[in-house]
mmCIF file of C-alpha atoms and ligand atoms in Angstrom:
data_model
loop_
_atom_site.group_PDB
_atom_site.id
_atom_site.type_symbol
_atom_site.label_atom_id
_atom_site.label_comp_id
_atom_site.label_asym_id
_atom_site.label_seq_id
_atom_site.Cartn_x
_atom_site.Cartn_y
_atom_site.Cartn_z
ATOM 1 C CA UNK A 88 92.675 -150.765 30.149
ATOM 2 C CA UNK A 89 92.087 -153.245 33.047
ATOM 3 C CA UNK A 90 91.428 -151.625 36.439
ATOM 4 C CA UNK A 91 93.686 -152.558 39.348
ATOM 5 C CA UNK A 92 91.671 -153.016 42.557
ATOM 6 C CA UNK A 93 93.143 -153.709 45.980
ATOM 7 C CA UNK A 94 91.337 -156.000 48.457
ATOM 8 C CA UNK A 95 92.446 -155.080 51.979
ATOM 9 C CA UNK A 96 90.951 -156.311 55.208
ATOM 10 C CA UNK A 97 91.275 -157.759 58.652
ATOM 11 C CA UNK A 98 89.819 -161.111 57.691
ATOM 12 C CA UNK A 99 89.429 -163.883 60.291
ATOM 13 C CA UNK A 100 91.804 -166.162 58.398
ATOM 14 C CA UNK A 101 93.298 -166.899 54.980
ATOM 15 C CA UNK A 102 90.260 -169.005 54.004
ATOM 16 C CA UNK A 103 87.896 -166.059 54.571
ATOM 17 C CA UNK A 104 90.195 -163.780 52.554
ATOM 18 C CA UNK A 105 90.244 -166.306 49.682
ATOM 19 C CA UNK A 106 86.451 -166.663 49.808
ATOM 20 C CA UNK A 107 85.995 -162.885 49.504
ATOM 21 C CA UNK A 108 88.560 -162.635 46.701
ATOM 22 C CA UNK A 109 86.755 -165.349 44.710
ATOM 23 C CA UNK A 110 83.298 -163.803 45.219
ATOM 24 C CA UNK A 111 84.507 -160.299 44.303
ATOM 25 C CA UNK A 112 86.454 -161.526 41.296
ATOM 26 C CA UNK A 113 83.362 -163.299 39.978
ATOM 27 C CA UNK A 114 81.191 -160.206 40.536
ATOM 28 C CA UNK A 115 83.723 -157.777 38.997
ATOM 29 C CA UNK A 116 84.161 -159.790 35.776
ATOM 30 C CA UNK A 117 80.739 -158.958 34.241
ATOM 31 C CA UNK A 118 80.671 -155.511 35.885
ATOM 32 C CA UNK A 119 83.926 -154.326 34.257
ATOM 33 C CA UNK A 120 83.960 -155.203 30.550
ATOM 34 C CA UNK A 121 87.339 -153.441 30.266
ATOM 35 C CA UNK A 122 88.828 -156.054 32.604
ATOM 36 C CA UNK A 123 90.245 -155.866 36.121
ATOM 37 C CA UNK A 124 92.897 -157.259 38.390
ATOM 38 C CA UNK A 125 91.962 -157.894 42.031
ATOM 39 C CA UNK A 126 95.077 -157.658 44.188
ATOM 40 C CA UNK A 127 95.239 -159.391 47.539
ATOM 41 C CA UNK A 128 98.291 -157.449 48.707
ATOM 42 C CA UNK A 129 100.290 -154.303 47.953
ATOM 43 C CA UNK A 130 103.334 -154.862 45.746
ATOM 44 C CA UNK A 131 101.714 -157.068 43.091
ATOM 45 C CA UNK A 132 101.553 -154.033 40.738
ATOM 46 C CA UNK A 133 102.973 -150.497 41.113
ATOM 47 C CA UNK A 134 101.038 -148.512 43.754
ATOM 48 C CA UNK A 135 100.496 -145.750 41.152
ATOM 49 C CA UNK A 136 98.168 -148.046 39.167
ATOM 50 C CA UNK A 137 95.663 -148.911 41.937
ATOM 51 C CA UNK A 138 92.360 -147.123 41.189
ATOM 52 C CA UNK A 139 90.004 -148.588 43.818
ATOM 53 C CA UNK A 140 90.145 -150.427 47.130
ATOM 54 C CA UNK A 141 87.592 -152.842 48.548
ATOM 55 C CA UNK A 142 88.139 -152.956 52.291
ATOM 56 C CA UNK A 143 86.998 -154.749 55.428
ATOM 57 C CA UNK A 144 88.450 -152.691 58.285
ATOM 58 C CA UNK A 145 92.057 -153.014 57.060
ATOM 59 C CA UNK A 146 94.933 -152.342 59.454
ATOM 60 C CA UNK A 147 95.623 -148.576 59.738
ATOM 61 C CA UNK A 148 97.983 -147.327 57.030
ATOM 62 C CA UNK A 149 96.855 -149.911 54.437
ATOM 63 C CA UNK A 150 95.669 -147.258 51.972
ATOM 64 C CA UNK A 151 98.530 -144.797 52.310
ATOM 65 C CA UNK A 152 100.589 -143.848 49.242
ATOM 66 C CA UNK A 153 98.136 -144.815 46.477
ATOM 67 C CA UNK A 154 98.164 -141.646 44.328
ATOM 68 C CA UNK A 155 95.569 -142.842 41.784
ATOM 69 C CA UNK A 156 93.060 -144.172 44.344
ATOM 70 C CA UNK A 157 89.585 -142.871 43.402
ATOM 71 C CA UNK A 158 87.213 -144.977 45.574
ATOM 72 C CA UNK A 159 87.307 -146.821 48.900
ATOM 73 C CA UNK A 160 84.431 -149.329 49.045
ATOM 74 C CA UNK A 161 83.794 -150.760 52.522
ATOM 75 C CA UNK A 162 82.414 -154.278 52.937
ATOM 76 C CA UNK A 163 81.179 -153.190 56.374
ATOM 77 C CA UNK A 164 78.048 -151.113 56.920
ATOM 78 C CA UNK A 165 79.613 -149.202 59.823
ATOM 79 C CA UNK A 166 82.717 -147.223 58.874
ATOM 80 C CA UNK A 167 83.798 -145.958 62.307
ATOM 81 C CA UNK A 168 86.968 -148.090 62.413
ATOM 82 C CA UNK A 169 87.860 -147.236 58.826
ATOM 83 C CA UNK A 170 87.407 -143.488 59.372
ATOM 84 C CA UNK A 171 89.452 -143.655 62.601
ATOM 85 C CA UNK A 172 92.563 -144.364 60.489
ATOM 86 C CA UNK A 173 94.295 -140.959 60.422
ATOM 87 C CA UNK A 174 96.220 -142.003 57.300
ATOM 88 C CA UNK A 175 93.072 -142.601 55.214
ATOM 89 C CA UNK A 176 93.576 -140.467 52.060
ATOM 90 C CA UNK A 177 91.441 -137.380 52.756
ATOM 91 C CA UNK A 178 90.097 -136.592 49.292
ATOM 92 C CA UNK A 179 89.081 -140.104 48.260
ATOM 93 C CA UNK A 180 85.340 -140.918 48.429
ATOM 94 C CA UNK A 181 84.357 -143.680 50.869
ATOM 95 C CA UNK A 182 81.289 -145.824 50.163
ATOM 96 C CA UNK A 183 79.852 -148.206 52.742
ATOM 97 C CA UNK A 184 78.023 -151.506 52.384
ATOM 98 C CA UNK A 185 74.259 -151.182 52.060
ATOM 99 C CA UNK A 186 72.689 -154.566 51.396
ATOM 100 C CA UNK A 187 68.947 -155.222 51.818
ATOM 101 C CA UNK A 188 69.772 -158.813 52.866
ATOM 102 C CA UNK A 189 71.885 -157.463 55.727
ATOM 103 C CA UNK A 190 69.040 -155.185 56.806
ATOM 104 C CA UNK A 191 66.742 -158.232 56.901
ATOM 105 C CA UNK A 192 69.247 -160.178 59.025
ATOM 106 C CA UNK A 193 69.350 -157.236 61.440
ATOM 107 C CA UNK A 194 65.547 -157.155 61.570
ATOM 108 C CA UNK A 195 65.519 -160.872 62.480
ATOM 109 C CA UNK A 196 67.956 -160.347 65.350
ATOM 110 C CA UNK A 197 66.042 -157.313 66.601
ATOM 111 C CA UNK A 198 62.704 -159.113 66.429
ATOM 112 C CA UNK A 199 64.105 -162.098 68.350
ATOM 113 C CA UNK A 200 65.515 -159.825 71.070
ATOM 114 C CA UNK A 201 62.344 -157.744 71.443
ATOM 115 C CA UNK A 202 60.091 -160.846 71.439
ATOM 116 C CA UNK A 203 62.279 -162.526 74.059
ATOM 117 C CA UNK A 204 62.152 -159.420 76.281
ATOM 118 C CA UNK A 205 58.416 -159.004 75.717
ATOM 119 C CA UNK A 206 57.424 -162.603 76.529
ATOM 120 C CA UNK A 207 60.004 -163.141 79.294
ATOM 121 C CA UNK A 208 61.970 -165.808 77.428
ATOM 122 C CA UNK A 209 65.276 -164.694 78.987
ATOM 123 C CA UNK A 210 63.641 -165.016 82.427
ATOM 124 C CA UNK A 211 62.325 -168.492 81.516
ATOM 125 C CA UNK A 212 65.869 -169.540 80.495
ATOM 126 C CA UNK A 213 67.144 -168.422 83.922
ATOM 127 C CA UNK A 214 64.260 -170.237 85.608
ATOM 128 C CA UNK A 215 65.042 -173.436 83.686
ATOM 129 C CA UNK A 216 68.661 -173.282 84.840
ATOM 130 C CA UNK A 217 67.325 -173.058 88.415
ATOM 131 C CA UNK A 218 64.735 -175.835 87.879
ATOM 132 C CA UNK A 219 61.927 -173.357 88.581
ATOM 133 C CA UNK A 220 58.371 -173.614 87.109
ATOM 134 C CA UNK A 221 56.878 -170.101 87.198
ATOM 135 C CA UNK A 222 54.623 -168.735 84.439
ATOM 136 C CA UNK A 223 54.857 -164.954 84.009
ATOM 137 C CA UNK A 224 52.090 -162.458 83.246
ATOM 138 C CA UNK A 225 51.415 -162.427 79.493
ATOM 139 C CA UNK A 226 51.740 -158.982 77.932
ATOM 140 C CA UNK A 227 50.422 -158.057 74.487
ATOM 141 C CA UNK A 228 52.799 -156.649 71.854
ATOM 142 C CA UNK A 229 50.857 -153.394 71.815
ATOM 143 C CA UNK A 230 51.744 -152.962 75.500
ATOM 144 C CA UNK A 231 55.494 -152.845 74.792
ATOM 145 C CA UNK A 232 56.600 -149.528 73.256
ATOM 146 C CA UNK A 233 59.999 -149.822 71.536
ATOM 147 C CA UNK A 234 62.324 -146.885 70.870
ATOM 148 C CA UNK A 235 64.785 -147.439 68.010
ATOM 149 C CA UNK A 236 67.804 -145.100 67.944
ATOM 150 C CA UNK A 237 68.648 -144.483 64.276
ATOM 151 C CA UNK A 238 66.221 -144.690 61.369
ATOM 152 C CA UNK A 239 68.598 -145.472 58.521
ATOM 153 C CA UNK A 240 69.047 -148.725 56.601
ATOM 154 C CA UNK A 241 69.087 -150.907 59.702
ATOM 155 C CA UNK A 242 66.947 -148.859 62.101
ATOM 156 C CA UNK A 243 64.300 -148.253 59.431
ATOM 157 C CA UNK A 244 64.032 -151.930 58.485
ATOM 158 C CA UNK A 245 63.939 -152.969 62.147
ATOM 159 C CA UNK A 246 61.251 -150.389 62.964
ATOM 160 C CA UNK A 247 59.049 -151.621 60.117
ATOM 161 C CA UNK A 248 59.480 -155.260 61.162
ATOM 162 C CA UNK A 249 58.648 -154.513 64.805
ATOM 163 C CA UNK A 250 55.625 -152.388 63.846
ATOM 164 C CA UNK A 251 54.390 -155.218 61.600
ATOM 165 C CA UNK A 252 54.553 -157.491 64.654
ATOM 166 C CA UNK A 253 52.308 -155.200 66.669
ATOM 167 C CA UNK A 254 54.841 -153.194 68.732
ATOM 168 C CA UNK A 255 54.288 -149.434 69.085
ATOM 169 C CA UNK A 256 57.548 -148.138 67.590
ATOM 170 C CA UNK A 257 59.203 -144.741 67.835
ATOM 171 C CA UNK A 258 62.410 -143.961 65.921
ATOM 172 C CA UNK A 259 64.925 -141.279 66.829
ATOM 173 C CA UNK A 260 67.075 -139.749 64.117
ATOM 174 C CA UNK A 261 69.196 -136.652 63.731
ATOM 175 C CA UNK A 262 66.737 -134.573 61.795
ATOM 176 C CA UNK A 263 63.517 -134.699 59.841
ATOM 177 C CA UNK A 264 64.013 -134.764 56.075
ATOM 178 C CA UNK A 265 64.048 -131.250 54.579
ATOM 179 C CA UNK A 266 60.697 -130.157 53.127
ATOM 180 C CA UNK A 267 60.308 -131.674 49.691
ATOM 181 C CA UNK A 268 63.248 -134.034 50.224
ATOM 182 C CA UNK A 269 61.004 -137.054 50.532
ATOM 183 C CA UNK A 270 59.116 -139.033 53.104
ATOM 184 C CA UNK A 271 59.957 -139.601 56.735
ATOM 185 C CA UNK A 272 62.379 -142.534 57.073
ATOM 186 C CA UNK A 273 59.780 -145.024 58.250
ATOM 187 C CA UNK A 274 56.083 -144.996 57.526
ATOM 188 C CA UNK A 275 53.662 -146.155 60.234
ATOM 189 C CA UNK A 276 55.975 -145.421 63.147
ATOM 190 C CA UNK A 277 56.356 -142.327 65.262
ATOM 191 C CA UNK A 278 59.511 -140.278 64.577
ATOM 192 C CA UNK A 279 61.333 -137.890 66.928
ATOM 193 C CA UNK A 280 64.486 -135.759 66.597
ATOM 194 C CA UNK A 281 67.067 -133.989 68.702
ATOM 195 C CA UNK A 282 67.652 -134.073 72.467
ATOM 196 C CA UNK A 283 64.089 -133.016 73.380
ATOM 197 C CA UNK A 284 62.537 -135.692 71.188
ATOM 198 C CA UNK A 285 64.833 -138.284 72.700
ATOM 199 C CA UNK A 286 63.995 -137.343 76.302
ATOM 200 C CA UNK A 287 60.253 -137.707 75.777
ATOM 201 C CA UNK A 288 60.599 -140.946 73.833
ATOM 202 C CA UNK A 289 62.851 -142.534 76.480
ATOM 203 C CA UNK A 290 60.262 -141.937 79.194
ATOM 204 C CA UNK A 291 57.686 -143.929 77.215
ATOM 205 C CA UNK A 292 59.854 -146.850 76.021
ATOM 206 C CA UNK A 293 59.888 -150.373 77.476
ATOM 207 C CA UNK A 294 62.706 -151.419 75.136
ATOM 208 C CA UNK A 295 65.553 -149.250 73.840
ATOM 209 C CA UNK A 296 67.153 -150.637 70.667
ATOM 210 C CA UNK A 297 70.319 -149.000 69.371
ATOM 211 C CA UNK A 298 71.114 -148.821 65.654
ATOM 212 C CA UNK A 299 73.074 -145.573 65.483
ATOM 213 C CA UNK A 300 76.404 -145.222 63.688
ATOM 214 C CA UNK A 301 79.376 -144.606 65.994
ATOM 215 C CA UNK A 302 80.343 -140.945 65.557
ATOM 216 C CA UNK A 303 81.765 -138.266 67.864
ATOM 217 C CA UNK A 304 78.139 -137.285 68.619
ATOM 218 C CA UNK A 305 76.904 -140.784 69.503
ATOM 219 C CA UNK A 306 79.932 -142.242 71.347
ATOM 220 C CA UNK A 307 78.989 -142.875 74.995
ATOM 221 C CA UNK A 308 75.387 -141.759 74.415
ATOM 222 C CA UNK A 309 73.995 -144.738 76.376
ATOM 223 C CA UNK A 310 75.176 -143.588 79.785
ATOM 224 C CA UNK A 311 73.778 -143.383 83.323
ATOM 225 C CA UNK A 312 71.716 -140.289 82.515
ATOM 226 C CA UNK A 313 70.077 -141.815 79.470
ATOM 227 C CA UNK A 314 69.435 -145.160 81.201
ATOM 228 C CA UNK A 315 67.836 -143.348 84.165
ATOM 229 C CA UNK A 316 65.382 -141.676 81.761
ATOM 230 C CA UNK A 317 63.884 -145.067 80.816
ATOM 231 C CA UNK A 318 61.070 -146.581 82.895
ATOM 232 C CA UNK A 319 62.387 -148.905 85.621
ATOM 233 C CA UNK A 320 63.010 -152.460 84.377
ATOM 234 C CA UNK A 321 63.200 -151.512 80.668
ATOM 235 C CA UNK A 322 65.183 -153.695 78.237
ATOM 236 C CA UNK A 323 68.239 -152.557 76.265
ATOM 237 C CA UNK A 324 69.268 -154.051 72.921
ATOM 238 C CA UNK A 325 72.577 -152.836 71.477
ATOM 239 C CA UNK A 326 73.199 -154.053 67.928
ATOM 240 C CA UNK A 327 75.283 -151.071 66.722
ATOM 241 C CA UNK A 328 78.678 -150.461 68.349
ATOM 242 C CA UNK A 329 80.032 -151.215 71.827
ATOM 243 C CA UNK A 330 81.383 -147.706 72.346
ATOM 244 C CA UNK A 331 77.852 -146.287 72.284
ATOM 245 C CA UNK A 332 77.486 -147.723 75.800
ATOM 246 C CA UNK A 333 79.355 -146.758 78.970
ATOM 247 C CA UNK A 334 79.791 -150.264 80.364
ATOM 248 C CA UNK A 335 80.182 -149.253 84.009
ATOM 249 C CA UNK A 336 76.948 -147.249 83.806
ATOM 250 C CA UNK A 337 75.054 -150.122 82.214
ATOM 251 C CA UNK A 338 76.321 -152.652 84.762
ATOM 252 C CA UNK A 339 75.268 -150.318 87.590
ATOM 253 C CA UNK A 340 71.814 -149.886 86.021
ATOM 254 C CA UNK A 341 71.447 -153.681 85.642
ATOM 255 C CA UNK A 342 72.552 -154.319 89.218
ATOM 256 C CA UNK A 343 70.091 -151.701 90.488
ATOM 257 C CA UNK A 344 67.180 -153.133 88.438
ATOM 258 C CA UNK A 345 66.845 -149.922 86.396
ATOM 259 C CA UNK A 346 67.556 -152.037 83.301
ATOM 260 C CA UNK A 347 65.782 -155.403 83.465
ATOM 261 C CA UNK A 348 67.810 -157.167 80.766
ATOM 262 C CA UNK A 349 70.376 -156.228 78.121
ATOM 263 C CA UNK A 350 70.985 -157.960 74.807
ATOM 264 C CA UNK A 351 74.476 -156.989 73.625
ATOM 265 C CA UNK A 352 75.933 -157.926 70.240
ATOM 266 C CA UNK A 353 78.785 -155.395 70.164
ATOM 267 C CA UNK A 354 81.448 -154.394 72.668
ATOM 268 C CA UNK A 355 84.144 -151.784 73.182
ATOM 269 C CA UNK A 356 86.707 -154.606 73.019
ATOM 270 C CA UNK A 357 85.987 -157.514 70.674
ATOM 271 C CA UNK A 358 86.130 -160.412 71.242
ATOM 272 C CA UNK A 359 84.622 -159.645 74.671
ATOM 273 C CA UNK A 360 87.427 -160.374 77.188
ATOM 274 C CA UNK A 361 86.961 -163.672 79.080
ATOM 275 C CA UNK A 362 86.840 -161.934 82.461
ATOM 276 C CA UNK A 363 84.262 -159.292 81.493
ATOM 277 C CA UNK A 364 81.273 -159.152 83.848
ATOM 278 C CA UNK A 365 78.839 -159.260 80.925
ATOM 279 C CA UNK A 366 79.646 -162.947 80.307
ATOM 280 C CA UNK A 367 78.321 -164.082 83.693
ATOM 281 C CA UNK A 368 75.717 -161.419 84.409
ATOM 282 C CA UNK A 369 72.298 -163.139 84.721
ATOM 283 C CA UNK A 370 70.517 -160.191 83.074
ATOM 284 C CA UNK A 371 72.814 -159.946 80.045
ATOM 285 C CA UNK A 372 72.635 -161.942 76.809
ATOM 286 C CA UNK A 373 75.877 -161.831 74.794
ATOM 287 C CA UNK A 374 76.100 -162.316 71.016
ATOM 288 C CA UNK A 375 79.497 -162.390 69.210
ATOM 289 C CA UNK A 376 78.920 -159.383 66.869
ATOM 290 C CA UNK A 377 76.681 -161.529 64.708
ATOM 291 C CA UNK A 378 73.455 -159.499 64.456
ATOM 292 C CA UNK A 379 73.905 -158.860 60.706
ATOM 293 C CA UNK A 380 77.018 -160.088 58.939
ATOM 294 C CA UNK A 381 78.088 -159.036 55.454
ATOM 295 C CA UNK A 382 77.224 -161.932 53.156
ATOM 296 C CA UNK A 383 79.510 -162.343 50.130
ATOM 297 C CA UNK A 384 76.666 -163.967 48.180
ATOM 298 C CA UNK A 385 74.916 -160.582 47.886
ATOM 299 C CA UNK A 386 77.509 -158.017 48.991
ATOM 300 C CA UNK A 387 80.135 -158.855 46.350
ATOM 301 C CA UNK A 388 77.790 -157.759 43.543
ATOM 302 C CA UNK A 389 76.915 -154.564 45.433
ATOM 303 C CA UNK A 390 80.601 -153.651 45.811
ATOM 304 C CA UNK A 391 81.255 -154.530 42.153
ATOM 305 C CA UNK A 392 78.358 -152.329 40.988
ATOM 306 C CA UNK A 393 79.960 -149.332 42.704
ATOM 307 C CA UNK A 394 83.345 -150.069 41.126
ATOM 308 C CA UNK A 395 81.590 -150.311 37.743
ATOM 309 C CA UNK A 396 79.950 -146.920 38.417
ATOM 310 C CA UNK A 397 83.402 -145.481 39.109
ATOM 311 C CA UNK A 398 84.780 -146.942 35.868
ATOM 312 C CA UNK A 399 81.856 -145.578 33.850
ATOM 313 C CA UNK A 400 81.849 -142.141 35.535
ATOM 314 C CA UNK A 401 78.387 -142.732 37.042
ATOM 315 C CA UNK A 402 77.424 -141.574 40.575
ATOM 316 C CA UNK A 403 78.745 -143.764 43.407
ATOM 317 C CA UNK A 404 76.077 -145.191 45.735
ATOM 318 C CA UNK A 405 76.081 -145.070 49.555
ATOM 319 C CA UNK A 406 78.791 -142.490 49.987
ATOM 320 C CA UNK A 407 79.831 -141.715 53.556
ATOM 321 C CA UNK A 408 79.843 -138.096 54.722
ATOM 322 C CA UNK A 409 83.216 -137.946 56.378
ATOM 323 C CA UNK A 410 82.306 -134.760 58.281
ATOM 324 C CA UNK A 411 79.409 -136.441 60.138
ATOM 325 C CA UNK A 412 81.085 -139.875 60.312
ATOM 326 C CA UNK A 413 78.358 -141.976 58.658
HETATM 327 P P1 LIG B 790 72.569 -145.410 58.372
HETATM 328 O O1 LIG B 790 71.717 -145.890 57.256
HETATM 329 O O2 LIG B 790 73.637 -144.428 58.075
HETATM 330 O O3 LIG B 790 71.585 -144.776 59.478
HETATM 331 C C1 LIG B 790 72.049 -144.065 60.559
HETATM 332 C C2 LIG B 790 70.855 -143.455 61.302
HETATM 333 O O4 LIG B 790 71.328 -142.918 62.539
HETATM 334 C C3 LIG B 790 70.172 -142.320 60.528
HETATM 335 O O5 LIG B 790 68.775 -142.386 60.682
HETATM 336 C C4 LIG B 790 70.717 -141.070 61.223
HETATM 337 O O6 LIG B 790 69.865 -139.942 61.255
HETATM 338 C C5 LIG B 790 70.854 -141.582 62.658
HETATM 339 N N1 LIG B 790 71.827 -140.759 63.389
HETATM 340 C C6 LIG B 790 73.140 -140.557 63.120
HETATM 341 N N2 LIG B 790 73.698 -139.723 64.028
HETATM 342 C C7 LIG B 790 72.701 -139.379 64.875
HETATM 343 C C8 LIG B 790 72.627 -138.511 66.008
HETATM 344 N N3 LIG B 790 73.701 -137.841 66.449
HETATM 345 N N4 LIG B 790 71.440 -138.387 66.626
HETATM 346 C C9 LIG B 790 70.337 -139.047 66.190
HETATM 347 N N5 LIG B 790 70.335 -139.882 65.112
HETATM 348 C C10 LIG B 790 71.498 -140.037 64.464
HETATM 349 O O7 LIG B 790 73.257 -146.624 59.129
HETATM 350 P P2 LIG B 790 72.785 -148.165 59.117
HETATM 351 O O8 LIG B 790 73.161 -148.832 57.846
HETATM 352 O O9 LIG B 790 71.368 -148.219 59.551
HETATM 353 O O10 LIG B 790 73.731 -148.776 60.251
HETATM 354 C C11 LIG B 790 73.719 -148.303 61.568
HETATM 355 C C12 LIG B 790 74.853 -148.935 62.339
HETATM 356 O O11 LIG B 790 74.581 -150.310 62.598
HETATM 357 C C13 LIG B 790 76.209 -148.999 61.606
HETATM 358 O O12 LIG B 790 76.876 -147.776 61.628
HETATM 359 C C14 LIG B 790 76.936 -150.071 62.388
HETATM 360 O O13 LIG B 790 77.619 -149.462 63.459
HETATM 361 C C15 LIG B 790 75.806 -150.945 62.932
HETATM 362 N N6 LIG B 790 75.832 -152.302 62.350
HETATM 363 C C16 LIG B 790 75.959 -153.357 63.197
HETATM 364 C C17 LIG B 790 75.943 -154.642 62.687
HETATM 365 C C18 LIG B 790 76.040 -155.838 63.600
HETATM 366 O O14 LIG B 790 76.161 -156.959 63.139
HETATM 367 N N7 LIG B 790 75.952 -155.656 64.902
HETATM 368 C C19 LIG B 790 75.814 -154.844 61.306
HETATM 369 C C20 LIG B 790 75.709 -153.745 60.474
HETATM 370 C C21 LIG B 790 75.695 -152.459 61.001
HETATM 371 P P3 LIG B 790 69.411 -139.178 59.896
HETATM 372 O O15 LIG B 790 68.423 -140.128 59.242
HETATM 373 O O16 LIG B 790 68.764 -137.933 60.400
HETATM 374 O O17 LIG B 790 70.649 -138.960 59.088
HETATM 375 C C1 LIG B 791 79.012 -154.744 61.067
HETATM 376 O O1 LIG B 791 79.039 -154.449 62.230
HETATM 377 C C2 LIG B 791 79.040 -153.798 60.005
HETATM 378 O O2 LIG B 791 79.196 -152.595 60.273
HETATM 379 O O3 LIG B 791 78.950 -154.210 58.827
#
């Protein structure tokens, strides 16, 4: 019997929706020998027949009243917005996007930001705008300790890339793996856990790079207290979620010179409002939530493989733990 699958998302426009539908349809065809129907809207078939949903942060309520729904597959890596929908069916497993190509894109953005902070390239851009010729002291990579918050798919890949480029890297994660449960998340970098581990690592970091998921525990973590624990003039790179940062605290730290420069890809309100101080602040570089975008060329097959696992009764990959929020 063909499987009915709903595609639901907040896509930029109709063209993006059509592009995703075509890529997913092509990936689902070989993955589901029993056939499938990919639905772009509710109402095309009876709600009772929809078995799976592929979603990209759909408007709240989109997945209500689907009694046969057995899997929600997110096209986004971060599921904070999806899980914030109080109407999300409670018993249905949620899987998130994990795509090695996306991890690599994140590592590229992180490496660019850390290199630019390390070699003063943001300062040189400001100097160019002012017509000023002023070479800066040249630091070595091994003189710039980087602390990465989060050591999962993104944080782990970023940490490895930075370490390979000569930076002393420390990662902070929730907990060490249980004995016998496998290796530490990242080989060749230092790993710390919990509030004590974080405090010590902050004091030694020249760059703080955030790749945590947004959960009740991590919301607002990057606040005045945390920023004050960094050495004066340290750099901040936030590539995770805007709500990790208390904006007023960061702006105060930038104005006071406690933070030398911030690279921000994500914001509490997106798009960043036109009158936000970040746009004009000389020590802030703004990216439009583009650090690592889901790429249909690889992600469609990854989503389809999970739907095929559902159809065949095999384990679903990359399940989200709803209790912890990631
Ligand atoms: P992930 O694989 O789930 O990794 C999350 C990491 O954060 C894990 O190492 C986890 O620790 C750690 N963590 C979670 N809660 C923590 C806490 N309270 N204290 C300390 N560490 C904690 O997630 P991911 O795939 O790397 O993605 C991370 C985030 O990146 C996403 O949630 C999303 O918000 C963001 N993102 C942004 C973009 C962009 O374009 N800007 C693109 C994709 C993703 P354990 O290892 O101990 O569990
Ligand atoms: C992007 O921010 C994602 O979570 O995929």
